[in-house]
Amino acid sequence: MKNNNIFITETHLEGESGGELEGFTVAIKDNISTKNIRTTCGSAMLKNYIPPYDATVVEKLKSAGATIVGKANMDEFGMGTTTETSYFGPTINPYDDTRVAGGSSGGSAAAVSLGKARLSLGTDTGGSIRCPAAFCGVVGIKPTYGLVSRYGLIAYANSLEQIGPMARTVEDASMLLDVISGGDEKDPTASKDEKDERYVDFVGRDVEGMTIGVPSELVGENVEKKVLISFEESMSDMESKGCIIKEMTLPSLEKAVAAYYIIAMSEASSNLARYDGIRYGLSGGFDKDWNQTFAKSREVGFGREVKRRVLLGTYALSAGYHNRYYAKAQSARAWIRKEFDNAFKKVEIIASPTMPVLPFKLNSSENDPLKMYLSDSNTVPVNLAGLPAISIPGKGDIKKGPVGIQFIAPRFEEGRLIRVGSALETR
Amino acid sequence: MRKIQVGSEEVRRISELAKINVEDEKELETFAKQFEQIISYFEIIETVPEFESEADIKNVLRQDEIENSLSKEEVFLNLESGDDKGYFKGPKIR
């Protein structure tokens, strides 16, 4: 497994000259469409798929002068927390070759961690930028829902996912966010609101007097000791820089993992219905009838986790179960959103460990999907509420296990995340 | 929390709805066992109070005007069956 299995496709595509990212190398997660460059979503279904157009974020990168160096490995269709569900094999952790890089944007995180690219783009549906950022010791930002255009992002769960920047420093990630954010006529959910300051200008700004809330639900029994120690050291560090730390409770968060998976799987079961093997993707042959060839192409083209999620989503939406699961999950989502809104009347930032655990051992997750889903407890609430969040390497010796610290802000307050993030990063 | 029962037959029924062949008996059983665990866990949302979501995002619409789109060649670029005289090739309808 050379080079940690970071790239599915390597390339070298220079952008226009004179832009703000001229000379910057960028890796792009392989579910973001790149014109004439294979885009697989980490799936056998799309192993030969070549998009005829660029995603909006890719167009923006090209005109900003960035050099695209490759399409980064990922869990199949973004469904996973380890990058092990990729048809192209797992990405290996940069700090420990017996462990995973995290997922689903594992290739994007490892690429910047190991210097294969200065910047990278990931996507985050339930933690897929923040988890691998934490496991690979880099910075990852999940933007507010609607800040970055999703045009050209191959969909998994539309109401939850966002494209976001990853880098080794908060400053680099902020520069990339400045380039990719903004309205887009091709994405009706992308907000047109103009910002009056560049994100990168928030780097290094004072955090004196800033209030940070820590919900007890996100630092509970499921958090490993090493993670908790790093989190506590990081909060002490923020206190020494003038922040005020407050404990709080958000009871709705106990329901977040269940609500998230019901909604994500339901949306996935509908989204992935486009893979019929007729217009693109792996063909199921043409000898039998529609139902048979359709089901054949998906039997061969999808991996086990994708099948699991599409089947469970189909179950949750099927007659008799819709109210019990999907409608309840939407209620939970509204409740979580409301509790966050109320919390932000009392504190300016909410903090938690990004992942409650250290990077998993390779090959330890396939047989217990529920255990894997439960490890997303701290990241999924953010997607359900459409909020922005950042993951920053925590205090402590990274060689003994990388830990990420997550900061969450109100909608469209990425500037605030960059302020606290750059404060924690200052040693 | 209620324990939900899922058997191989139920998984087979769902796989037909989802149009994904799952034929191997062992795989059906494994899925059934995992689905039981996962769906039983989902039952924790039973006690969630009723909440109406307040939409704070709005659709950003544009004028319905004709613009450039992909060419026919580009659209057929990814056909596994090859460009069959400018048509998508599908299985027979019976």
XYZ file of C-alpha atoms in Angstrom:
521
model
C 0.000 0.000 0.000
C 2.262 2.754 -1.312
C 1.745 6.354 -0.244
C -0.950 5.360 2.263
C -3.384 4.822 -0.638
C -4.334 8.500 -0.706
C -5.288 8.963 -4.349
C -7.660 7.023 -6.563
C -6.498 9.014 -9.586
C -3.359 11.162 -9.741
C -3.168 14.098 -12.105
C -1.439 17.420 -12.597
C -3.714 20.170 -13.744
C -2.531 23.743 -13.416
C -5.050 26.514 -12.907
C -5.098 29.986 -14.433
C -2.227 32.272 -13.550
C -2.457 35.265 -11.263
C -5.084 33.949 -8.833
C -4.907 33.920 -5.058
C -4.160 30.182 -4.965
C -1.486 30.214 -7.683
C 1.180 27.672 -6.804
C -1.040 25.917 -4.235
C -1.558 22.190 -4.743
C -5.036 20.799 -4.033
C -6.394 17.259 -3.658
C -10.089 16.813 -4.403
C -12.309 14.173 -2.862
C -13.447 11.732 -5.512
C -17.172 12.496 -5.190
C -16.652 16.028 -6.579
C -16.974 16.166 -10.370
C -13.867 17.068 -12.365
C -14.267 17.522 -16.109
C -12.460 14.797 -18.070
C -10.942 13.350 -14.881
C -12.377 10.080 -13.597
C -14.644 10.545 -10.580
C -15.487 7.265 -8.855
C -17.053 8.044 -5.458
C -14.871 5.179 -4.232
C -17.285 2.765 -5.911
C -17.045 -0.045 -8.458
C -20.309 1.361 -9.821
C -18.497 4.467 -11.100
C -14.983 3.102 -11.593
C -14.985 4.260 -15.239
C -17.153 7.366 -14.879
C -15.743 10.539 -16.454
C -17.752 13.693 -15.721
C -18.433 15.959 -18.714
C -18.429 19.056 -16.478
C -16.715 20.594 -13.438
C -18.336 21.095 -10.043
C -18.694 24.801 -9.191
C -15.992 24.502 -6.494
C -13.593 23.016 -9.053
C -14.252 25.877 -11.487
C -13.515 28.293 -8.650
C -10.258 26.506 -7.775
C -9.117 26.610 -11.390
C -9.781 30.312 -11.776
C -8.033 30.977 -8.438
C -4.951 29.326 -9.938
C -4.744 26.179 -7.828
C -3.000 23.083 -9.190
C -5.124 19.930 -8.903
C -2.901 16.965 -8.041
C -5.390 14.153 -7.623
C -8.731 12.681 -6.712
C -8.662 11.539 -3.112
C -9.773 8.176 -1.750
C -13.002 7.984 0.241
C -15.550 5.618 1.736
C -17.882 4.434 -1.021
C -20.339 7.286 -1.735
C -19.200 8.857 1.564
C -20.722 6.053 3.610
C -18.255 5.247 6.346
C -16.059 6.534 9.157
C -12.807 4.838 8.131
C -12.292 4.990 4.304
C -12.319 1.175 4.451
C -15.554 0.881 2.459
C -13.739 2.266 -0.613
C -13.659 -0.135 -3.574
C -10.018 0.984 -3.949
C -8.966 -0.154 -0.457
C -8.455 1.806 2.785
C -6.341 4.924 3.269
C -3.723 4.305 5.959
C -3.266 6.633 8.938
C -0.213 8.910 8.564
C 0.799 8.390 12.225
C 0.241 4.639 12.579
C 0.131 2.212 9.672
C -2.015 -0.261 11.593
C -4.852 2.256 11.861
C -7.377 3.965 9.600
C -7.227 7.560 8.382
C -10.862 8.130 9.298
C -13.637 8.849 6.884
C -15.221 9.369 4.700
C -12.735 12.028 3.414
C -9.733 9.901 4.478
C -7.703 10.507 1.318
C -8.195 14.284 1.524
C -7.035 14.355 5.163
C -3.997 12.114 4.642
C -3.005 14.098 1.518
C -2.512 17.324 3.484
C -1.159 15.546 6.566
C 1.639 13.940 4.509
C 2.241 16.990 2.316
C 1.020 15.376 -0.910
C -1.089 18.512 -1.353
C -1.099 21.814 0.501
C -4.897 21.969 0.538
C -7.747 19.556 -0.024
C -11.484 19.464 -0.456
C -13.572 17.017 1.537
C -17.304 16.611 2.009
C -19.128 16.289 5.306
C -22.549 14.622 5.616
C -22.255 13.493 9.246
C -18.619 14.207 10.122
C -16.763 13.110 7.001
C -14.428 16.133 7.007
C -14.005 16.469 10.774
C -13.411 12.775 11.596
C -10.467 12.240 9.222
C -9.108 15.705 10.111
C -9.059 14.568 13.764
C -7.530 11.156 12.950
C -4.833 12.617 10.658
C -3.937 15.630 12.824
C -5.095 18.341 10.398
C -7.669 21.140 10.231
C -11.089 20.580 8.634
C -14.039 22.942 8.283
C -17.633 21.810 7.735
C -19.306 25.022 6.479
C -22.854 26.178 7.226
C -25.424 24.405 5.039
C -25.728 26.667 1.990
C -22.382 28.469 2.230
C -20.691 26.384 -0.487
C -22.318 25.296 -3.752
C -23.019 21.572 -4.051
C -23.359 21.686 -7.848
C -21.289 18.784 -9.178
C -21.081 17.013 -5.828
C -22.377 13.493 -6.376
C -25.207 13.298 -3.863
C -25.523 10.999 -0.854
C -27.844 12.948 1.515
C -28.661 16.377 0.092
C -30.166 17.970 3.181
C -27.068 17.253 5.285
C -23.942 17.486 3.161
C -21.507 20.295 2.428
C -18.160 20.591 0.661
C -15.436 22.047 2.888
C -11.697 22.813 3.136
C -8.941 20.772 4.800
C -5.364 21.910 5.438
C -2.514 21.782 7.943
C -3.265 25.232 9.327
C -6.380 27.272 10.042
C -4.992 30.023 7.810
C -4.683 27.738 4.777
C -8.154 26.265 5.358
C -9.607 29.795 5.629
C -7.991 30.866 2.353
C -9.563 27.887 0.628
C -12.947 28.661 2.200
C -12.701 32.212 0.844
C -12.285 30.785 -2.664
C -15.029 28.129 -2.636
C -17.834 29.895 -0.704
C -20.627 31.986 -2.196
C -23.884 31.769 -4.104
C -24.394 29.732 -7.273
C -27.268 29.842 -9.743
C -26.835 26.123 -10.262
C -27.521 25.309 -6.593
C -30.794 26.751 -5.258
C -29.716 25.962 -1.660
C -26.507 28.006 -1.936
C -26.943 31.280 -0.082
C -26.443 34.486 -2.030
C -25.660 36.606 1.022
C -22.437 38.493 0.500
C -19.939 38.520 3.330
C -18.161 41.758 4.093
C -14.844 40.307 5.304
C -12.512 37.580 4.114
C -12.374 34.494 6.352
C -8.598 34.562 6.388
C -8.758 37.980 8.091
C -10.219 36.304 11.201
C -7.022 34.294 11.759
C -5.263 35.360 14.968
C -8.003 37.701 16.167
C -8.426 38.097 19.904
C -10.597 35.587 21.802
C -10.455 37.437 25.151
C -13.803 37.114 26.949
C -15.306 34.632 24.492
C -17.743 32.164 26.083
C -17.412 28.479 25.160
C -20.103 25.959 26.143
C -19.316 22.258 26.645
C -22.429 20.019 26.453
C -22.192 17.103 28.894
C -23.783 14.842 26.254
C -20.634 15.146 24.100
C -18.098 14.374 26.845
C -19.881 11.333 28.310
C -18.855 7.744 29.052
C -18.181 6.872 25.425
C -15.198 9.261 25.283
C -11.847 7.468 25.584
C -9.536 8.639 28.357
C -6.720 9.853 26.092
C -9.219 11.894 24.109
C -10.687 13.428 27.253
C -7.257 14.400 28.564
C -6.385 16.198 25.335
C -9.789 17.898 25.316
C -9.362 19.135 28.902
C -5.841 20.411 28.187
C -7.168 22.217 25.131
C -9.968 23.872 27.117
C -7.444 24.971 29.797
C -5.368 26.452 27.002
C -8.383 28.406 25.743
C -9.027 29.612 29.296
C -5.445 30.818 29.551
C -6.106 32.814 26.369
C -9.050 34.556 28.016
C -12.035 32.344 27.099
C -14.722 31.463 29.639
C -15.691 27.770 29.666
C -19.254 26.853 30.711
C -20.784 23.422 31.209
C -24.208 22.925 29.680
C -26.700 20.217 28.749
C -28.448 19.653 25.407
C -30.651 16.566 25.989
C -31.795 16.393 22.350
C -28.263 15.333 21.327
C -28.892 11.863 22.792
C -31.212 11.280 19.832
C -28.878 12.646 17.168
C -27.217 9.441 15.954
C -30.547 7.658 15.440
C -32.134 10.700 13.760
C -29.090 11.223 11.559
C -28.875 7.655 10.304
C -32.603 7.405 9.611
C -32.548 10.622 7.560
C -29.231 9.938 5.797
C -30.176 6.377 4.873
C -33.613 7.469 3.656
C -32.107 10.160 1.439
C -29.451 7.708 0.233
C -32.032 5.109 -0.767
C -33.699 7.708 -2.965
C -30.500 9.348 -4.304
C -28.792 6.126 -5.278
C -31.827 5.032 -7.310
C -30.133 6.881 -10.206
C -27.634 4.019 -10.557
C -29.542 1.823 -12.965
C -26.580 0.812 -15.143
C -28.192 2.383 -18.217
C -26.944 5.970 -18.650
C -23.667 5.588 -16.743
C -22.208 3.218 -14.206
C -21.719 -0.509 -14.223
C -24.175 -2.237 -16.538
C -26.289 -5.157 -15.363
C -26.417 -6.539 -18.918
C -29.251 -6.324 -21.405
C -30.561 -9.884 -21.642
C -33.209 -9.822 -18.945
C -35.975 -7.383 -18.023
C -35.615 -3.970 -16.372
C -36.048 -5.116 -12.795
C -33.524 -7.913 -13.165
C -30.795 -5.919 -14.910
C -31.312 -2.948 -12.569
C -30.956 -5.196 -9.499
C -27.989 -7.010 -11.052
C -25.995 -3.852 -11.726
C -26.502 -2.769 -8.118
C -25.644 -6.198 -6.712
C -22.271 -6.076 -8.464
C -21.624 -2.306 -8.360
C -22.341 -1.501 -4.703
C -20.276 -2.586 -1.711
C -21.702 -3.956 1.517
C -22.062 -0.720 3.494
C -23.833 1.019 0.604
C -26.245 -1.909 0.288
C -26.822 -1.838 4.029
C -27.713 1.852 4.007
C -29.904 1.745 0.907
C -31.783 -1.270 2.286
C -32.253 0.311 5.730
C -33.379 3.577 4.116
C -35.862 1.662 1.987
C -37.143 -0.044 5.146
C -37.502 3.261 7.038
C -39.510 4.806 4.201
C -41.651 1.768 3.420
C -45.381 1.644 4.123
C -46.170 1.356 7.820
C -42.771 2.530 9.047
C -42.572 6.071 7.684
C -44.194 7.765 10.699
C -42.368 5.630 13.204
C -38.885 6.403 11.881
C -38.609 9.145 9.251
C -41.222 11.538 10.701
C -39.846 11.047 14.242
C -36.325 11.682 12.994
C -37.452 14.973 11.448
C -38.962 15.973 14.799
C -35.685 15.131 16.529
C -33.870 17.221 13.944
C -36.081 20.247 14.648
C -35.575 19.754 18.391
C -31.778 19.598 18.051
C -31.811 22.738 15.909
C -33.925 24.560 18.512
C -31.654 23.529 21.388
C -28.584 24.758 19.537
C -30.313 28.067 18.758
C -31.158 28.524 22.441
C -27.646 27.508 23.511
C -26.142 30.186 21.272
C -28.072 32.800 23.244
C -25.909 31.848 26.247
C -22.522 31.051 24.694
C -20.693 32.118 21.529
C -19.082 28.773 20.713
C -19.791 25.132 21.599
C -16.845 22.740 22.010
C -16.371 18.966 22.207
C -13.914 16.268 21.216
C -14.418 15.759 17.442
C -14.321 11.963 17.766
C -14.865 10.214 21.098
C -12.195 7.664 20.154
C -8.664 7.404 18.726
C -8.287 6.107 15.136
C -9.668 2.575 14.759
C -7.462 -0.409 13.977
C -7.698 -1.463 10.332
C -10.286 -4.210 9.660
C -12.003 -3.803 13.015
C -15.308 -2.310 11.938
C -17.008 -4.303 9.189
C -18.786 -6.749 11.489
C -20.289 -4.212 13.851
C -21.869 -1.370 11.854
C -23.877 -0.055 14.827
C -20.696 0.450 16.869
C -19.248 2.433 13.984
C -22.383 4.589 13.687
C -22.281 5.364 17.427
C -18.773 6.789 17.081
C -20.335 9.646 15.056
C -22.129 10.928 18.172
C -20.281 14.268 18.316
C -20.260 15.171 14.641
C -23.781 14.353 13.364
C -25.690 16.962 15.455
C -23.947 19.726 13.475
C -25.226 18.423 10.123
C -28.762 17.930 11.434
C -28.789 21.582 12.545
C -27.019 22.911 9.414
C -24.339 24.602 11.545
C -20.659 25.278 10.769
C -17.941 23.443 12.724
C -14.177 23.112 12.663
C -11.855 20.342 13.851
C -8.412 21.382 15.145
C -5.635 19.121 16.453
C -5.894 18.994 20.270
C -3.138 19.566 22.811
C -0.847 16.682 23.679
C 1.606 14.389 21.868
C 0.130 13.605 18.478
C 2.358 10.532 18.117
C 0.500 8.893 21.005
C -2.760 9.243 19.095
C -4.221 12.186 17.224
C -7.193 13.898 18.875
C -9.402 16.528 17.270
C -11.149 19.382 19.057
C -14.453 20.463 17.540
C -15.793 24.003 17.742
C -19.370 24.732 16.618
C -20.777 28.206 15.802
C -24.161 29.667 14.808
C -25.085 29.575 11.105
C -22.780 31.640 8.853
C -20.411 32.451 11.747
C -17.392 30.706 10.207
C -15.313 33.785 11.140
C -15.841 32.973 14.812
C -14.679 29.372 14.249
C -11.539 30.651 12.583
C -10.832 32.959 15.527
C -11.072 30.192 18.166
C -9.425 27.642 15.889
C -6.382 29.786 15.247
C -6.165 30.612 18.975
C -6.017 26.902 19.917
C -3.495 26.213 17.180
C -1.074 28.824 18.608
C 1.409 26.913 20.756
C -36.618 0.035 24.223
C -38.465 -2.362 21.954
C -36.486 -5.168 20.356
C -37.312 -5.294 16.666
C -37.267 -8.646 14.873
C -35.952 -8.850 11.328
C -35.674 -12.146 9.445
C -34.046 -13.159 6.163
C -37.402 -13.035 4.399
C -37.899 -9.410 5.452
C -34.449 -8.503 4.105
C -35.280 -10.262 0.845
C -38.533 -8.284 0.569
C -36.702 -4.975 1.179
C -33.977 -5.877 -1.322
C -36.671 -6.372 -3.962
C -38.138 -2.949 -3.168
C -34.654 -1.385 -3.293
C -33.738 -3.272 -6.490
C -30.509 -4.721 -5.173
C -30.063 -8.482 -5.595
C -29.122 -10.198 -2.359
C -29.193 -13.908 -3.060
C -26.646 -15.485 -0.768
C -28.450 -17.021 2.255
C -25.574 -16.213 4.560
C -25.515 -12.578 3.491
C -29.280 -12.323 4.040
C -28.849 -13.697 7.550
C -25.974 -11.363 8.372
C -27.967 -8.365 7.138
C -31.001 -9.525 9.150
C -28.965 -9.746 12.348
C -27.365 -6.322 11.805
C -30.682 -4.728 10.839
C -32.240 -6.031 14.068
C -29.546 -4.310 16.113
C -29.623 -1.070 14.140
C -33.409 -0.724 13.921
C -33.801 -1.623 17.608
C -31.386 1.222 18.363
C -33.457 3.578 16.171
C -36.343 3.028 18.614
C -34.784 5.600 20.990
C -36.432 8.301 18.909
C -39.850 7.009 19.970
C -39.837 9.417 22.926
C -38.918 12.524 20.909
C -41.525 15.271 21.442
C -43.357 16.684 18.415
C -41.384 19.551 16.907
C -42.212 21.638 13.869
C -39.140 22.663 11.930
C -38.926 26.339 11.166
C -37.432 26.755 7.741
C -34.741 29.386 7.910
C -33.305 28.658 4.516
C -34.980 29.737 1.340
C -34.722 28.589 -2.219
C -32.676 30.860 -4.448
C -34.374 30.768 -7.835
C -33.323 32.064 -11.238
C -35.149 33.071 -14.405
C -36.252 30.158 -16.572
C -34.155 31.015 -19.578
C -32.538 28.716 -22.123
C -28.809 28.374 -21.522
C -26.037 26.219 -22.889
C -26.092 22.635 -21.723
C -24.113 19.470 -22.375
C -23.710 18.317 -25.961
C -25.129 14.970 -27.049
C -21.598 13.541 -27.316
C -20.897 14.510 -23.731
C -24.132 13.002 -22.489
C -23.349 9.649 -24.109
C -19.709 9.671 -22.996
C -20.302 7.279 -20.111
C -22.490 4.645 -21.780
C -21.209 1.144 -21.005
C -22.939 -0.149 -24.114
C -21.234 2.454 -26.300
C -23.032 5.163 -28.242
C -25.837 3.281 -29.906
C -26.696 5.768 -32.693
C -27.537 8.472 -30.181
C -29.943 6.484 -28.022
C -29.665 5.017 -24.561
C -29.773 1.264 -24.757
C -31.909 -0.446 -22.137
C -33.126 -3.972 -21.460
C -36.214 -5.322 -23.218
C -39.657 -4.402 -21.974
C -41.787 -7.507 -21.596
